[in-house]
Amino acid sequence: MMMKMPWRRKSRSFHLQLQGAIGTIQSPFLFLFTNYCHSSTSTLEDARFLTNNFKSASFTRLHDAIASFNHVIHMHPLPSRAQFSRFLSALVKMKQYHTVFSMSKTIELLGISHDVYSLSILINCFCHLHLVDFGFSIFGKMLKFGLEPTTVTFTTLINGLCMEGKMDKAVEFFDDMVARGYQPDVRTFNYERTLPTRING
């Protein structure tokens, strides 16, 4: 018997709500980001530094990350999706979730399509902001695109549900993950041990 899961019930209005939420989240950062979008690199040495900084994601300050990002989005050819995702992952480690949303939108506007990894990054950001429902909306988008979610994707959503105290949904989602043939990793089992005991054992 097929289990009904929360992402199956998302309506068009929910997706519009999602777009509005991202816009609201981004707004405090748009002025800062726009300032860098109009800056220019003064020397060849600066250009090399910014390019290398982006590729290695070796920045420690948001200021440096934004400057590097602004530089590479004007390059021809543009960096690959994998390079952009690695860069955004570094921002997630810095807990710059709002900046990830802004930059992700810019990457989309450049014509670079999402993959499982980049969408999982967005899901992770929503979960850290206690907006797991929006994370599930991104998950639905992933399935709609025919992309195969990874164990990391499932684990991130389970974590997001636990953070919001939605333990019953976390149990249901964990069971669905296993039913789909995904093998839980150590991190998933750590979350699973915090979930309520199942009624049927």
PDB file of C-alpha atoms in Angstrom:
ATOM      1  CA  MET A   1       0.000   0.000   0.000  1.00  0.00           C
ATOM      2  CA  MET A   2       1.493   3.339  -1.108  1.00  0.00           C
ATOM      3  CA  MET A   3       2.087   5.784   1.705  1.00  0.00           C
ATOM      4  CA  LYS A   4       0.888   9.348   1.294  1.00  0.00           C
ATOM      5  CA  MET A   5       3.764  11.704   1.925  1.00  0.00           C
ATOM      6  CA  PRO A   6       3.660  15.444   2.700  1.00  0.00           C
ATOM      7  CA  TRP A   7       5.337  16.599  -0.527  1.00  0.00           C
ATOM      8  CA  ARG A   8       2.550  15.081  -2.625  1.00  0.00           C
ATOM      9  CA  ARG A   9       0.021  17.594  -1.269  1.00  0.00           C
ATOM     10  CA  LYS A  10       1.748  20.833  -2.251  1.00  0.00           C
ATOM     11  CA  SER A  11      -0.456  23.158  -4.275  1.00  0.00           C
ATOM     12  CA  ARG A  12       0.387  25.908  -6.767  1.00  0.00           C
ATOM     13  CA  SER A  13      -0.371  28.475  -4.069  1.00  0.00           C
ATOM     14  CA  PHE A  14       2.241  26.854  -1.854  1.00  0.00           C
ATOM     15  CA  HIS A  15       4.876  27.237  -4.584  1.00  0.00           C
ATOM     16  CA  LEU A  16       3.964  30.921  -4.946  1.00  0.00           C
ATOM     17  CA  GLN A  17       4.245  31.183  -1.167  1.00  0.00           C
ATOM     18  CA  LEU A  18       7.706  29.631  -1.436  1.00  0.00           C
ATOM     19  CA  GLN A  19       8.843  32.245  -3.935  1.00  0.00           C
ATOM     20  CA  GLY A  20       7.537  34.975  -1.653  1.00  0.00           C
ATOM     21  CA  ALA A  21       9.343  33.486   1.328  1.00  0.00           C
ATOM     22  CA  ILE A  22      12.664  33.405  -0.505  1.00  0.00           C
ATOM     23  CA  GLY A  23      12.144  37.021  -1.533  1.00  0.00           C
ATOM     24  CA  THR A  24      11.473  38.017   2.071  1.00  0.00           C
ATOM     25  CA  ILE A  25      14.509  36.099   3.291  1.00  0.00           C
ATOM     26  CA  GLN A  26      16.758  37.687   0.682  1.00  0.00           C
ATOM     27  CA  SER A  27      15.661  41.288   1.132  1.00  0.00           C
ATOM     28  CA  PRO A  28      18.066  42.364   3.927  1.00  0.00           C
ATOM     29  CA  PHE A  29      20.988  41.207   1.790  1.00  0.00           C
ATOM     30  CA  LEU A  30      20.055  42.657  -1.579  1.00  0.00           C
ATOM     31  CA  PHE A  31      21.570  46.076  -0.956  1.00  0.00           C
ATOM     32  CA  LEU A  32      24.885  44.552   0.129  1.00  0.00           C
ATOM     33  CA  PHE A  33      24.923  42.161  -2.809  1.00  0.00           C
ATOM     34  CA  THR A  34      23.959  44.857  -5.329  1.00  0.00           C
ATOM     35  CA  ASN A  35      26.859  47.028  -4.232  1.00  0.00           C
ATOM     36  CA  TYR A  36      29.274  44.279  -5.177  1.00  0.00           C
ATOM     37  CA  CYS A  37      27.537  43.647  -8.457  1.00  0.00           C
ATOM     38  CA  HIS A  38      28.633  47.100  -9.632  1.00  0.00           C
ATOM     39  CA  SER A  39      32.235  46.819  -8.451  1.00  0.00           C
ATOM     40  CA  SER A  40      35.108  46.083 -10.841  1.00  0.00           C
ATOM     41  CA  THR A  41      38.404  44.304 -10.539  1.00  0.00           C
ATOM     42  CA  SER A  42      41.290  46.773 -10.567  1.00  0.00           C
ATOM     43  CA  THR A  43      44.210  44.540 -11.524  1.00  0.00           C
ATOM     44  CA  LEU A  44      44.998  41.201 -13.112  1.00  0.00           C
ATOM     45  CA  GLU A  45      46.407  40.076  -9.787  1.00  0.00           C
ATOM     46  CA  ASP A  46      43.087  40.885  -8.085  1.00  0.00           C
ATOM     47  CA  ALA A  47      41.218  38.970 -10.777  1.00  0.00           C
ATOM     48  CA  ARG A  48      43.352  35.879 -10.268  1.00  0.00           C
ATOM     49  CA  PHE A  49      42.934  36.102  -6.513  1.00  0.00           C
ATOM     50  CA  LEU A  50      39.138  36.358  -6.768  1.00  0.00           C
ATOM     51  CA  THR A  51      38.956  33.474  -9.246  1.00  0.00           C
ATOM     52  CA  ASN A  52      41.163  31.224  -7.107  1.00  0.00           C
ATOM     53  CA  ASN A  53      39.256  32.246  -3.992  1.00  0.00           C
ATOM     54  CA  PHE A  54      36.004  31.181  -5.645  1.00  0.00           C
ATOM     55  CA  LYS A  55      37.324  27.872  -6.987  1.00  0.00           C
ATOM     56  CA  SER A  56      38.887  26.833  -3.708  1.00  0.00           C
ATOM     57  CA  ALA A  57      36.040  28.295  -1.593  1.00  0.00           C
ATOM     58  CA  SER A  58      38.824  29.321   0.774  1.00  0.00           C
ATOM     59  CA  PHE A  59      37.235  32.535   2.025  1.00  0.00           C
ATOM     60  CA  THR A  60      36.631  33.189   5.711  1.00  0.00           C
ATOM     61  CA  ARG A  61      34.658  36.442   5.410  1.00  0.00           C
ATOM     62  CA  LEU A  62      31.340  37.056   3.691  1.00  0.00           C
ATOM     63  CA  HIS A  63      32.804  40.221   2.132  1.00  0.00           C
ATOM     64  CA  ASP A  64      35.447  38.144   0.299  1.00  0.00           C
ATOM     65  CA  ALA A  65      32.918  35.512  -0.786  1.00  0.00           C
ATOM     66  CA  ILE A  66      30.599  38.104  -2.342  1.00  0.00           C
ATOM     67  CA  ALA A  67      33.494  39.813  -4.138  1.00  0.00           C
ATOM     68  CA  SER A  68      34.666  36.480  -5.587  1.00  0.00           C
ATOM     69  CA  PHE A  69      31.145  35.507  -6.627  1.00  0.00           C
ATOM     70  CA  ASN A  70      30.572  38.844  -8.358  1.00  0.00           C
ATOM     71  CA  HIS A  71      33.821  38.432 -10.257  1.00  0.00           C
ATOM     72  CA  VAL A  72      33.172  34.914 -11.578  1.00  0.00           C
ATOM     73  CA  ILE A  73      29.603  35.566 -12.743  1.00  0.00           C
ATOM     74  CA  HIS A  74      31.087  37.932 -15.344  1.00  0.00           C
ATOM     75  CA  MET A  75      33.571  35.344 -16.607  1.00  0.00           C
ATOM     76  CA  HIS A  76      33.338  33.628 -19.988  1.00  0.00           C
ATOM     77  CA  PRO A  77      32.860  30.739 -19.766  1.00  0.00           C
ATOM     78  CA  LEU A  78      31.051  30.680 -16.454  1.00  0.00           C
ATOM     79  CA  PRO A  79      32.074  28.240 -13.723  1.00  0.00           C
ATOM     80  CA  SER A  80      30.330  24.880 -13.764  1.00  0.00           C
ATOM     81  CA  ARG A  81      27.314  23.982 -11.642  1.00  0.00           C
ATOM     82  CA  ALA A  82      29.590  21.778  -9.504  1.00  0.00           C
ATOM     83  CA  GLN A  83      31.909  24.730  -8.802  1.00  0.00           C
ATOM     84  CA  PHE A  84      28.979  26.969  -7.856  1.00  0.00           C
ATOM     85  CA  SER A  85      27.591  24.251  -5.564  1.00  0.00           C
ATOM     86  CA  ARG A  86      30.937  23.801  -3.839  1.00  0.00           C
ATOM     87  CA  PHE A  87      31.064  27.570  -3.311  1.00  0.00           C
ATOM     88  CA  LEU A  88      27.517  27.632  -1.851  1.00  0.00           C
ATOM     89  CA  SER A  89      28.380  24.717   0.448  1.00  0.00           C
ATOM     90  CA  ALA A  90      31.184  26.799   1.921  1.00  0.00           C
ATOM     91  CA  LEU A  91      28.647  29.560   2.634  1.00  0.00           C
ATOM     92  CA  VAL A  92      26.377  27.040   4.371  1.00  0.00           C
ATOM     93  CA  LYS A  93      29.285  26.094   6.654  1.00  0.00           C
ATOM     94  CA  MET A  94      29.543  29.793   7.500  1.00  0.00           C
ATOM     95  CA  LYS A  95      25.773  29.753   8.258  1.00  0.00           C
ATOM     96  CA  GLN A  96      25.134  32.354   5.545  1.00  0.00           C
ATOM     97  CA  TYR A  97      21.826  30.778   4.526  1.00  0.00           C
ATOM     98  CA  HIS A  98      20.230  34.005   3.272  1.00  0.00           C
ATOM     99  CA  THR A  99      23.189  34.718   1.027  1.00  0.00           C
ATOM    100  CA  VAL A 100      22.926  31.220  -0.432  1.00  0.00           C
ATOM    101  CA  PHE A 101      19.334  31.970  -1.519  1.00  0.00           C
ATOM    102  CA  SER A 102      20.347  35.247  -3.171  1.00  0.00           C
ATOM    103  CA  MET A 103      23.307  33.746  -5.000  1.00  0.00           C
ATOM    104  CA  SER A 104      21.353  30.658  -6.018  1.00  0.00           C
ATOM    105  CA  LYS A 105      18.753  32.893  -7.676  1.00  0.00           C
ATOM    106  CA  THR A 106      21.502  34.743  -9.532  1.00  0.00           C
ATOM    107  CA  ILE A 107      22.960  31.426 -10.728  1.00  0.00           C
ATOM    108  CA  GLU A 108      19.520  30.438 -12.052  1.00  0.00           C
ATOM    109  CA  LEU A 109      19.240  33.750 -13.921  1.00  0.00           C
ATOM    110  CA  LEU A 110      22.590  33.006 -15.562  1.00  0.00           C
ATOM    111  CA  GLY A 111      20.949  29.942 -17.131  1.00  0.00           C
ATOM    112  CA  ILE A 112      22.681  27.312 -15.007  1.00  0.00           C
ATOM    113  CA  SER A 113      20.184  24.597 -14.114  1.00  0.00           C
ATOM    114  CA  HIS A 114      19.905  22.923 -10.732  1.00  0.00           C
ATOM    115  CA  ASP A 115      21.070  19.423  -9.930  1.00  0.00           C
ATOM    116  CA  VAL A 116      20.409  17.177  -6.919  1.00  0.00           C
ATOM    117  CA  TYR A 117      23.357  18.595  -5.034  1.00  0.00           C
ATOM    118  CA  SER A 118      22.390  22.261  -5.477  1.00  0.00           C
ATOM    119  CA  LEU A 119      18.756  21.593  -4.536  1.00  0.00           C
ATOM    120  CA  SER A 120      19.897  19.673  -1.458  1.00  0.00           C
ATOM    121  CA  ILE A 121      21.892  22.747  -0.441  1.00  0.00           C
ATOM    122  CA  LEU A 122      18.706  24.854  -0.624  1.00  0.00           C
ATOM    123  CA  ILE A 123      16.799  22.237   1.387  1.00  0.00           C
ATOM    124  CA  ASN A 124      19.534  22.331   4.017  1.00  0.00           C
ATOM    125  CA  CYS A 125      19.273  26.128   4.258  1.00  0.00           C
ATOM    126  CA  PHE A 126      15.493  26.012   4.727  1.00  0.00           C
ATOM    127  CA  CYS A 127      15.830  23.353   7.427  1.00  0.00           C
ATOM    128  CA  HIS A 128      18.390  25.425   9.334  1.00  0.00           C
ATOM    129  CA  LEU A 129      15.994  28.381   9.166  1.00  0.00           C
ATOM    130  CA  HIS A 130      13.203  26.156  10.608  1.00  0.00           C
ATOM    131  CA  LEU A 131      11.279  26.287   7.318  1.00  0.00           C
ATOM    132  CA  VAL A 132      11.160  22.559   6.635  1.00  0.00           C
ATOM    133  CA  ASP A 133       7.869  22.844   4.697  1.00  0.00           C
ATOM    134  CA  PHE A 134       9.678  24.929   2.102  1.00  0.00           C
ATOM    135  CA  GLY A 135      12.417  22.294   2.096  1.00  0.00           C
ATOM    136  CA  PHE A 136       9.773  19.737   1.135  1.00  0.00           C
ATOM    137  CA  SER A 137       8.609  22.028  -1.648  1.00  0.00           C
ATOM    138  CA  ILE A 138      12.155  21.992  -3.057  1.00  0.00           C
ATOM    139  CA  PHE A 139      12.132  18.205  -2.631  1.00  0.00           C
ATOM    140  CA  GLY A 140       8.939  18.071  -4.707  1.00  0.00           C
ATOM    141  CA  LYS A 141      10.645  20.192  -7.371  1.00  0.00           C
ATOM    142  CA  MET A 142      13.513  17.709  -7.391  1.00  0.00           C
ATOM    143  CA  LEU A 143      11.130  14.795  -8.041  1.00  0.00           C
ATOM    144  CA  LYS A 144       9.272  16.800 -10.695  1.00  0.00           C
ATOM    145  CA  PHE A 145      12.543  17.354 -12.563  1.00  0.00           C
ATOM    146  CA  GLY A 146      13.179  13.601 -12.485  1.00  0.00           C
ATOM    147  CA  LEU A 147      16.201  14.023 -10.218  1.00  0.00           C
ATOM    148  CA  GLU A 148      17.062  11.195  -7.849  1.00  0.00           C
ATOM    149  CA  PRO A 149      17.378  12.365  -4.231  1.00  0.00           C
ATOM    150  CA  THR A 150      20.333  11.087  -2.230  1.00  0.00           C
ATOM    151  CA  THR A 151      20.544   9.733   1.297  1.00  0.00           C
ATOM    152  CA  VAL A 152      21.895  13.154   2.297  1.00  0.00           C
ATOM    153  CA  THR A 153      18.710  14.780   0.948  1.00  0.00           C
ATOM    154  CA  PHE A 154      16.494  12.487   3.034  1.00  0.00           C
ATOM    155  CA  THR A 155      18.668  12.875   6.126  1.00  0.00           C
ATOM    156  CA  THR A 156      18.563  16.665   5.847  1.00  0.00           C
ATOM    157  CA  LEU A 157      14.756  16.643   5.724  1.00  0.00           C
ATOM    158  CA  ILE A 158      14.522  14.212   8.648  1.00  0.00           C
ATOM    159  CA  ASN A 159      16.794  16.513  10.618  1.00  0.00           C
ATOM    160  CA  GLY A 160      14.628  19.501   9.644  1.00  0.00           C
ATOM    161  CA  LEU A 161      11.478  17.739  10.859  1.00  0.00           C
ATOM    162  CA  CYS A 162      13.168  16.811  14.151  1.00  0.00           C
ATOM    163  CA  MET A 163      14.348  20.399  14.669  1.00  0.00           C
ATOM    164  CA  GLU A 164      10.734  21.548  14.383  1.00  0.00           C
ATOM    165  CA  GLY A 165       9.462  18.809  16.712  1.00  0.00           C
ATOM    166  CA  LYS A 166       7.537  17.028  13.933  1.00  0.00           C
ATOM    167  CA  MET A 167       8.577  13.579  15.117  1.00  0.00           C
ATOM    168  CA  ASP A 168       5.630  11.624  13.647  1.00  0.00           C
ATOM    169  CA  LYS A 169       6.342  13.036  10.191  1.00  0.00           C
ATOM    170  CA  ALA A 170      10.034  12.299  10.649  1.00  0.00           C
ATOM    171  CA  VAL A 171       9.235   8.633  11.421  1.00  0.00           C
ATOM    172  CA  GLU A 172       6.942   8.429   8.392  1.00  0.00           C
ATOM    173  CA  PHE A 173       9.547  10.003   6.143  1.00  0.00           C
ATOM    174  CA  PHE A 174      12.305   7.708   7.461  1.00  0.00           C
ATOM    175  CA  ASP A 175      10.147   4.659   6.722  1.00  0.00           C
ATOM    176  CA  ASP A 176       9.410   5.950   3.239  1.00  0.00           C
ATOM    177  CA  MET A 177      13.117   6.482   2.612  1.00  0.00           C
ATOM    178  CA  VAL A 178      13.875   2.850   3.528  1.00  0.00           C
ATOM    179  CA  ALA A 179      10.883   1.623   1.469  1.00  0.00           C
ATOM    180  CA  ARG A 180      12.282   3.428  -1.572  1.00  0.00           C
ATOM    181  CA  GLY A 181      15.506   1.458  -1.212  1.00  0.00           C
ATOM    182  CA  TYR A 182      17.755   4.147   0.258  1.00  0.00           C
ATOM    183  CA  GLN A 183      20.303   2.939   2.750  1.00  0.00           C
ATOM    184  CA  PRO A 184      20.471   5.117   5.876  1.00  0.00           C
ATOM    185  CA  ASP A 185      23.974   6.270   6.779  1.00  0.00           C
ATOM    186  CA  VAL A 186      25.407   6.799  10.271  1.00  0.00           C
ATOM    187  CA  ARG A 187      24.010  10.331  10.437  1.00  0.00           C
ATOM    188  CA  THR A 188      20.514   9.127   9.505  1.00  0.00           C
ATOM    189  CA  PHE A 189      20.624   6.416  12.181  1.00  0.00           C
ATOM    190  CA  ASN A 190      21.637   9.014  14.751  1.00  0.00           C
ATOM    191  CA  TYR A 191      18.460  10.976  13.939  1.00  0.00           C
ATOM    192  CA  GLU A 192      16.410   7.783  13.748  1.00  0.00           C
ATOM    193  CA  ARG A 193      17.396   6.864  17.322  1.00  0.00           C
ATOM    194  CA  THR A 194      15.876  10.150  18.534  1.00  0.00           C
ATOM    195  CA  LEU A 195      12.509   9.374  16.938  1.00  0.00           C
ATOM    196  CA  PRO A 196       9.542   7.920  18.859  1.00  0.00           C
ATOM    197  CA  THR A 197       9.247   4.104  18.988  1.00  0.00           C
ATOM    198  CA  ARG A 198       6.969   2.805  16.262  1.00  0.00           C
ATOM    199  CA  ILE A 199       3.616   1.420  17.368  1.00  0.00           C
ATOM    200  CA  ASN A 200       4.200  -1.850  15.498  1.00  0.00           C
ATOM    201  CA  GLY A 201       7.787  -2.182  16.725  1.00  0.00           C
TER     202      GLY A 201
END
